[in-house]
Coordinates of C-alpha atoms and ligand atoms in Angstrom, one line a residue:
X9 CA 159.9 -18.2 26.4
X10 CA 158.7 -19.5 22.9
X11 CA 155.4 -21.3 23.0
X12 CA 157.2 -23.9 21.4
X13 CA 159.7 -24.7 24.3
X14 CA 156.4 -23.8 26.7
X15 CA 154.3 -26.8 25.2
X16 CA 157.6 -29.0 25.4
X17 CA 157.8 -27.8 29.8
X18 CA 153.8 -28.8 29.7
X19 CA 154.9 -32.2 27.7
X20 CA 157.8 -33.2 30.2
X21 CA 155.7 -32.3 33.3
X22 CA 153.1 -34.7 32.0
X23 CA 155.4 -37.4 31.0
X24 CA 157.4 -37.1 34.3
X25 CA 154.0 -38.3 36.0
X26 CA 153.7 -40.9 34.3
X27 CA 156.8 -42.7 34.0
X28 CA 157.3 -46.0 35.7
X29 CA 159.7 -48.0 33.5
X30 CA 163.1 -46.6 33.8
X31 CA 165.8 -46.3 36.0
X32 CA 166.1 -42.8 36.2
X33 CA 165.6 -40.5 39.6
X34 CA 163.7 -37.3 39.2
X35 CA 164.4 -36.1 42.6
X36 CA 167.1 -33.7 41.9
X37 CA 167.0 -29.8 42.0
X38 CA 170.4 -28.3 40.6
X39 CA 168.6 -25.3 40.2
X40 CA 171.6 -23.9 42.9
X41 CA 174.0 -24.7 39.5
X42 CA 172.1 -22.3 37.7
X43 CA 175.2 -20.0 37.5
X44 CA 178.0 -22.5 35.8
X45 CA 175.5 -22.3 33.1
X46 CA 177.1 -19.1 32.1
X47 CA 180.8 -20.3 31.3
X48 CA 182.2 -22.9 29.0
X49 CA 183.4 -25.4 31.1
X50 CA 185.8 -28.3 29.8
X51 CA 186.9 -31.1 31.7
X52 CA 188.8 -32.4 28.6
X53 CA 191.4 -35.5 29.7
X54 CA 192.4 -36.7 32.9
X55 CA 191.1 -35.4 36.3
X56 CA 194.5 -36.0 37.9
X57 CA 196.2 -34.4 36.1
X58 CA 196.6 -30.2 34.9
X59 CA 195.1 -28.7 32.5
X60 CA 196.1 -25.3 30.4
X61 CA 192.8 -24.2 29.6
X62 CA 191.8 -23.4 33.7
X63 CA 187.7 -23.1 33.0
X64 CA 187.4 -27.2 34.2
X65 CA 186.0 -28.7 37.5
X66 CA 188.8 -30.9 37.7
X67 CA 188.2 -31.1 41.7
X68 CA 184.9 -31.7 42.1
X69 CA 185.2 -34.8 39.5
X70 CA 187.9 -36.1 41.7
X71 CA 185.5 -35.6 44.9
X72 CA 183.3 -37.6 42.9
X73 CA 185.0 -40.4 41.5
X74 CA 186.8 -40.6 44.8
X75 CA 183.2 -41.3 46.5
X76 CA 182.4 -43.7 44.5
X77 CA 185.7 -45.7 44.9
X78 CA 185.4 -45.2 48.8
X79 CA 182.0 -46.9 48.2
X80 CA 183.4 -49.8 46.1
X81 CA 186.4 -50.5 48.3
X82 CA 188.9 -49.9 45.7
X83 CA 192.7 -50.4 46.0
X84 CA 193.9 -47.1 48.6
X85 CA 196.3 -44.8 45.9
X86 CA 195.9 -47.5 43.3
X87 CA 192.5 -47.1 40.9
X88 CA 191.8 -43.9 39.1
X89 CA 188.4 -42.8 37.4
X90 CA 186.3 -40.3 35.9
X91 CA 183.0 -38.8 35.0
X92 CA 181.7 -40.3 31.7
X93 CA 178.9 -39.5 29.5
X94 CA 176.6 -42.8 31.5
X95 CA 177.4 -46.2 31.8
X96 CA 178.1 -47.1 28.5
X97 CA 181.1 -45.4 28.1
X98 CA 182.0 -47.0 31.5
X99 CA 181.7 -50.4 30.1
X100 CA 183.2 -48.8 26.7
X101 CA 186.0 -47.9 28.5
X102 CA 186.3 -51.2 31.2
X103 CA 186.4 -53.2 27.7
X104 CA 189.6 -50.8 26.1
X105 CA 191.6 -51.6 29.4
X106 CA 191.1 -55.0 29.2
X107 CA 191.5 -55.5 25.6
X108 CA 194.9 -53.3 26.0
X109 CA 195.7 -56.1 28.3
X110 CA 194.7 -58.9 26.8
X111 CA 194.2 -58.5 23.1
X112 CA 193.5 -62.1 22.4
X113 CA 190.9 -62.0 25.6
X114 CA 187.5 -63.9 24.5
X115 CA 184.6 -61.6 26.1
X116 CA 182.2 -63.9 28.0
X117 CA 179.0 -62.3 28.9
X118 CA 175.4 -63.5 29.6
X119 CA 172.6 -63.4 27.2
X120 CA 170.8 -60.3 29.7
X121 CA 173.1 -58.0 28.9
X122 CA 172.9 -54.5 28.1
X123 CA 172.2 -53.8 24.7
X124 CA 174.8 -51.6 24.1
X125 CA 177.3 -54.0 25.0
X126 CA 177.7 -55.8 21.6
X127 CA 177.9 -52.4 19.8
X128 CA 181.3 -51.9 22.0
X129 CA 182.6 -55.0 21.4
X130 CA 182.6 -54.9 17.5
X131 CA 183.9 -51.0 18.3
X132 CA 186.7 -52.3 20.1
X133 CA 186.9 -55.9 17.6
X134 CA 186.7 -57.8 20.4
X135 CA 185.7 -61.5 20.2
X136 CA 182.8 -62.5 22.6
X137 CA 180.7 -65.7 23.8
X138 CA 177.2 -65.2 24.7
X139 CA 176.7 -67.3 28.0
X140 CA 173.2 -68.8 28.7
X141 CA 170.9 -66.6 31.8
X142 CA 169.5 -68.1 34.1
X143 CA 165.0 -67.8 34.6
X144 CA 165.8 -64.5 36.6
X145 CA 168.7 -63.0 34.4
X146 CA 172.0 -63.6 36.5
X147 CA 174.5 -66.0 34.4
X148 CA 174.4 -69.9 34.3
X149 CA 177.6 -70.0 36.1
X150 CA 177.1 -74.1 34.7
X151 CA 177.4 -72.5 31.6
X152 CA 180.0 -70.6 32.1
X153 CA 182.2 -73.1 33.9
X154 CA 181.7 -75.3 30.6
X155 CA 181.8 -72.5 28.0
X156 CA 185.7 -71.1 29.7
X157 CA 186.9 -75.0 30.3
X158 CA 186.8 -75.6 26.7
X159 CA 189.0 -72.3 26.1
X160 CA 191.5 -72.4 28.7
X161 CA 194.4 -71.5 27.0
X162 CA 193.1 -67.9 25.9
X163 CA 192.4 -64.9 29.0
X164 CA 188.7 -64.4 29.7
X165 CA 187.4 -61.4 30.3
X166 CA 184.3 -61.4 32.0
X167 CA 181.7 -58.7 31.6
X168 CA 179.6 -59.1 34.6
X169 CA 176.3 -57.5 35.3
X170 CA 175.6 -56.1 38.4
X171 CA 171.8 -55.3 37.8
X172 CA 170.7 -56.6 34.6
X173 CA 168.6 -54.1 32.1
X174 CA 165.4 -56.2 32.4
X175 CA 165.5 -58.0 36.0
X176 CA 168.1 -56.7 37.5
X177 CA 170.0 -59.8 38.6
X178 CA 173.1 -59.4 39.5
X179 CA 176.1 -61.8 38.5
X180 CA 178.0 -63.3 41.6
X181 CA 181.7 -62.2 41.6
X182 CA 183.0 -64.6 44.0
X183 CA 181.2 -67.7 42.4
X184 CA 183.0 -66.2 38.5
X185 CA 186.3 -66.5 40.5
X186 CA 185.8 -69.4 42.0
X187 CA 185.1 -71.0 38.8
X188 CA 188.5 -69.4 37.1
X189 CA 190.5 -70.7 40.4
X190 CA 188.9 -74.0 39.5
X191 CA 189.9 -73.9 36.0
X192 CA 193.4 -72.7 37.2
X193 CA 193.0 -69.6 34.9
X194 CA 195.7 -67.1 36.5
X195 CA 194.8 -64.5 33.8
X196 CA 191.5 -62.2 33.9
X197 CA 189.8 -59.4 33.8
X198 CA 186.6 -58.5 35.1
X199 CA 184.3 -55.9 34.1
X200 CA 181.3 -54.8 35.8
X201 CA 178.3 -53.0 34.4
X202 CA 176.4 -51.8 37.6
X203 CA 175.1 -48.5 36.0
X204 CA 171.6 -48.7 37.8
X205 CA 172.6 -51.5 41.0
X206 CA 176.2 -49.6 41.5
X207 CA 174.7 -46.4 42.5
X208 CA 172.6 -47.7 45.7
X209 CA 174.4 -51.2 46.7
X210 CA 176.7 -49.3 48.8
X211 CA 174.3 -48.0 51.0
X212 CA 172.3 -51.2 51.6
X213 CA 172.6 -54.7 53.0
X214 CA 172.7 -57.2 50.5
X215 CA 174.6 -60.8 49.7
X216 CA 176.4 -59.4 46.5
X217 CA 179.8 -59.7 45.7
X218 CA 180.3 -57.2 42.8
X219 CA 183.1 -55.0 44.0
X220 CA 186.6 -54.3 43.9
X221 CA 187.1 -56.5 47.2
X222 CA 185.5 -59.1 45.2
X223 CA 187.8 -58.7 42.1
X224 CA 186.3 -56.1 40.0
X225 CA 188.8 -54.8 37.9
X226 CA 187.2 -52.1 36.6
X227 CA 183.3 -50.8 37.4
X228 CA 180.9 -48.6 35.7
X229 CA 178.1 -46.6 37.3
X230 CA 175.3 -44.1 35.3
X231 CA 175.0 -40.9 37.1
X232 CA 171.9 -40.2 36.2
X233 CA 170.1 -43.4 37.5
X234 CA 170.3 -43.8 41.0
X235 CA 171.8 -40.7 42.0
X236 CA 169.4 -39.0 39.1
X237 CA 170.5 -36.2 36.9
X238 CA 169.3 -33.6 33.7
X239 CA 171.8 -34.5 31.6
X240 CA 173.1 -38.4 31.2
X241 CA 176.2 -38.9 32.7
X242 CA 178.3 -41.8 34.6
X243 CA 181.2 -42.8 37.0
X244 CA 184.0 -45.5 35.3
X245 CA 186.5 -46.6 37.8
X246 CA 189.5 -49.0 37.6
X247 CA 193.1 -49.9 38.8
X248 CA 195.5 -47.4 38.4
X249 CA 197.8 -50.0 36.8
X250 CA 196.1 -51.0 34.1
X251 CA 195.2 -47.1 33.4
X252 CA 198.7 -46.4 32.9
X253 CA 199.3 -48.3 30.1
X254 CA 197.1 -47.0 27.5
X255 CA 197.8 -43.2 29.4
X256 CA 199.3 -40.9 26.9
X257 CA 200.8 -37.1 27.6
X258 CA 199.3 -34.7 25.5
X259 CA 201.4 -31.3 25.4
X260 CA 198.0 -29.8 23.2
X261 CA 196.1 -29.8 26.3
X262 CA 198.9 -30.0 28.8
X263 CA 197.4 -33.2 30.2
X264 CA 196.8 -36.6 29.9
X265 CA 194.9 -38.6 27.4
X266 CA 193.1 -41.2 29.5
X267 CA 189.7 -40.7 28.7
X268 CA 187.3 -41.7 25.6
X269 CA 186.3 -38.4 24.5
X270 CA 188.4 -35.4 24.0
X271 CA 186.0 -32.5 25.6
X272 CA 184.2 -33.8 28.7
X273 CA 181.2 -32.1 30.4
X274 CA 182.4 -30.3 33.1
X275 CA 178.9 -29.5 34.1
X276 CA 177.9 -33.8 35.3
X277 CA 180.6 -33.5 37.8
X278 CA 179.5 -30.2 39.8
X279 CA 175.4 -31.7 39.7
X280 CA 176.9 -35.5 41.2
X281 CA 178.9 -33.3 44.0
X282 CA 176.2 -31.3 44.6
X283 CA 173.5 -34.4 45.2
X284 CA 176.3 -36.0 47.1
X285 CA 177.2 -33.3 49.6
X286 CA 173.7 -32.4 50.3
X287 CA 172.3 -35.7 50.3
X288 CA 175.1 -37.5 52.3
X289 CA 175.4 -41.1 53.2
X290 CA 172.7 -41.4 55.7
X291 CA 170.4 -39.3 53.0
X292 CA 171.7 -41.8 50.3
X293 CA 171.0 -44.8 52.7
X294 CA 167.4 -43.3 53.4
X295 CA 166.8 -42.7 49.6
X296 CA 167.7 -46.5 48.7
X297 CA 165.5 -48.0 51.5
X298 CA 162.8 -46.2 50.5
X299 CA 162.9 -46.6 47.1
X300 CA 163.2 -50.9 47.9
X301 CA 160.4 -50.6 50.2
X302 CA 158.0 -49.0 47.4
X303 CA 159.7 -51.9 45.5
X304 CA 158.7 -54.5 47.5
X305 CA 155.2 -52.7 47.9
X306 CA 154.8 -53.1 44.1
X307 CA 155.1 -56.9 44.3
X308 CA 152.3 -57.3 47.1
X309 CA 149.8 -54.4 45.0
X310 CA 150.5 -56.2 41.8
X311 CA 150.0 -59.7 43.4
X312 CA 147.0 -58.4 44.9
X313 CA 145.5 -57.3 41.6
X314 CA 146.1 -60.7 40.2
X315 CA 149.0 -60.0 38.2
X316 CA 152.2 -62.4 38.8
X317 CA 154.8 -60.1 39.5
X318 CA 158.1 -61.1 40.8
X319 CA 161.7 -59.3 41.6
X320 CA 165.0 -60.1 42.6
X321 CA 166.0 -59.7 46.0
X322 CA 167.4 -56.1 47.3
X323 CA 165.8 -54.4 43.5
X324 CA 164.1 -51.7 42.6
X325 CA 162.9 -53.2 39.1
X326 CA 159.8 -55.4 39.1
X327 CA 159.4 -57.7 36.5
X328 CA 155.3 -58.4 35.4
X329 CA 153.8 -60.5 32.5
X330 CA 153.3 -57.7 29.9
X331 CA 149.7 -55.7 30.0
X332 CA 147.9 -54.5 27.3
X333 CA 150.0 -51.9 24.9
X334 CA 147.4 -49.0 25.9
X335 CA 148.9 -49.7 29.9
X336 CA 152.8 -50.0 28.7
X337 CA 152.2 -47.0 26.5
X338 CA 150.4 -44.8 29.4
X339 CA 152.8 -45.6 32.2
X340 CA 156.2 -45.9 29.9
X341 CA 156.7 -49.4 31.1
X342 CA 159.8 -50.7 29.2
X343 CA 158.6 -54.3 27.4
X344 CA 161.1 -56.8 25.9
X345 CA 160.0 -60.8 25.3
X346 CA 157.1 -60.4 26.9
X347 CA 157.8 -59.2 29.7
X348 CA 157.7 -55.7 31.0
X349 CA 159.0 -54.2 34.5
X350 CA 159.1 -51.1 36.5
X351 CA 161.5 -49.7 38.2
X352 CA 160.8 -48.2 41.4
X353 CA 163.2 -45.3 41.2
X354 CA 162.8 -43.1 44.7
X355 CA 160.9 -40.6 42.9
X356 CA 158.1 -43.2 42.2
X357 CA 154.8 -42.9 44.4
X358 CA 152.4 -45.8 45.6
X359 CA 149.7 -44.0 44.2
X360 CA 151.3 -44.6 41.1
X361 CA 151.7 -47.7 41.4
X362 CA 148.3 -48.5 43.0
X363 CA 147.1 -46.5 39.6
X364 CA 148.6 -49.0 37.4
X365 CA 147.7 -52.0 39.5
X366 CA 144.0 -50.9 39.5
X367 CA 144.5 -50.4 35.4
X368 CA 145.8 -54.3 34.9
X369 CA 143.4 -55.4 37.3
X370 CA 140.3 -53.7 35.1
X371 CA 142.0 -55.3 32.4
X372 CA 142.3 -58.7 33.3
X373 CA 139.0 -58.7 34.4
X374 CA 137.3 -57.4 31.0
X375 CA 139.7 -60.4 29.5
X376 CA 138.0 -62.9 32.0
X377 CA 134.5 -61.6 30.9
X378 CA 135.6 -62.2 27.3
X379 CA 137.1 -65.6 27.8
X380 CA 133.9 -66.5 29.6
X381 CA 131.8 -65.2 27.0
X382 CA 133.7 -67.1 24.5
X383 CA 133.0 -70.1 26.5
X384 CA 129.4 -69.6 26.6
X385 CA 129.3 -69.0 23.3
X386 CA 131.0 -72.2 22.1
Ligands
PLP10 C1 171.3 -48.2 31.7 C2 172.2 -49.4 31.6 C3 173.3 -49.3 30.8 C4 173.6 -48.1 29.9 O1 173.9 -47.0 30.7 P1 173.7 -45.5 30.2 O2 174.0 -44.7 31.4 O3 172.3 -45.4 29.7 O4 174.7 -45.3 29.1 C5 174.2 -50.3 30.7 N1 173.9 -51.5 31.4 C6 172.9 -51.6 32.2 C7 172.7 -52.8 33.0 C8 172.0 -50.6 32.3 O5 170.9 -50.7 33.1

């Protein structure tokens, strides 16, 4: 190997150690995948459809997506989906549909979403109201309620967040759509982002209503989060209906146009199989539980070290006043307003965590010594 790709393996080694501050699982091995590496795979267009160029993994995608929308309770023989390039294309592509739908629809959105989320919305020239957050990062459905009752006479599309980036709060559907029945708004369409939430709520007991038995109209998943991956990649499902209309044949590639990009990775869909077949439900179910008990061990380490750290319930991200930028450098913590989190991805260790506890602890208490020497010397 060239010493310059051997100090990069020593580099990622040491950074995978000390990573605490985003949602990404390092507990995969596709080393089993080793061979595919060797042909040029291309899962270019629609998964349900044929293909003339025959090097694709057409069925594995559809044992994928097809998971994921058993998972979600999606319509039987009515949703379709496929693997994207991570969530954001999901939400990319939940947007398209409904703006193919709707294309007067006023995006409403809280002010905790995704970054990326305004950078597809000006892609796709879609107008969008910022709705207030509430203190732990779900939507002020108050605001909301107001915000859509002054704007009745033009189809909301709501672009809910099923995990937020920061706290990972998770917007209620059935309290949206019982706002929008309130409001007698007959026409809708909801979005939701649940690229880090989407990949484990299936497998746990929670109070969330988020799916498409809740109204979802469309829902994006990273692939590379939860279920934990080398290369980015995502699940975007929605109803087959709505698919259809923007569905194009394409006599180029003997299939259909349905997708973003022309070329797909053909590789992401054979590594999400994989992790799924061997993993399995109850290995899935085991992974999540795990992962939220390390989460809620965290809380009570942090806690204990004096630090007031907080998270919402059923999450793996854990939400601290920000420490020192030597700590949040060290430990990768991801930082935004002042505060920072980490997200207890089931990769993460308690000795990790007990690590960066002890860290802020030492921290806090040199700051006490200085505050009281300050006093002292006043
Ligand atoms: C990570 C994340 C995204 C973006 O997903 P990618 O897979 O990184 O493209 C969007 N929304 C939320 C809430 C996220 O956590």
């Amino acid at each position: 190997m060239h010493p310059r790709l051997d100090k990069l393996l020593e580099q990622l080694d040491k950074a995978s150690t000390q990573s605490l501050g985003y949602p990404v699982s390092f507990d995969f091995d596709y080393q089993a995948l080793y061979p595919f590496l060797a042909y040029s795979i291309n899962n270019a267009g629609d998964p349900f459809a044929d293909m003339t160029y025959k090097l694709n993994t057409y069925s594995f995608e559809r044992d994928v997506v097809e998971y994921y929308a058993r998972l979600t309770h999606a319509p039987k023989d009515a949703w379709w989906g496929y693997v994207t390039n991570g969530g954001t294309e999901g939400n990319l592509y939940g947007l398209y549909l409904a703006r193919e739908i709707y294309p007067q629809g006023i995006v409403y959105h809280s002010q905790d979403t995704h970054y990326s989320v305004s950078k597809n919305l000006h892609f796709l020239g879609m107008k969008n109201i910022m709705i207030r957050s509430q203190e732990n990062g779900e939507i002020d459905y108050e605001d909301l309620r107001e915000t859509l009752r002054v704007r009745r006479d033009v189809p909301p599309i709501i672009f809910a967040n099923i995990g937020t980036t920061m706290t990972e709060a998770r917007d209620d559907l059935a309290k949206i759509k019982a706002i929008l029945d309130e409001l007698a708004i007959s026409k809708y369409y909801i979005h939701c982002d649940a690229a880090l939430s989407g990949g484990y709520l299936p497998f746990i007991e929670h109070q969330n209503h988020w799916d498409f038995a809740d109204g979802a109209h469309s829902i994006s998943i990273s692939g590379h989060k939860f279920i934990g991956s080398p290369i980015p990649c995502g699940i975007v499902l929605a109803l087959k209906e709505n698919v259809e209309r923007i569905s194009r044949s394409i006599s180029y590639i003997g299939g259909r146009d349905t997708t973003v990009t022309g070329s797909r990775n053909g590789f992401s869909p054979l590594m999400l199989w994989q992790a799924i077949k061997t993993t399995g439900d109850q290995g899935l179910k085991e992974r999540a539980e795990k992962a939220l008990a390390t989460a809620a061990f965290a809380v009570e380490c942090l806690q204990q070290a004096g630090v007031a750290a907080w998270r919402n319930a059923n999450a793996l991200t854990v939400i601290l006043p920000q420490p020192s930028a030597a700590i949040r450098d060290h430990w990768q913590l991801a930082t935004a307003n002042g505060i920072s989190h980490l997200i207890c991805m089931p990769n993460i260790r308690r000795v990790q965590i007990e690590a960066l506890a002890a860290e802020i602890a030492t921290e806090i208490e040199a700051d006490n010594k200085a505050g009281k020497k300050e006093h002292e010397d006043d």
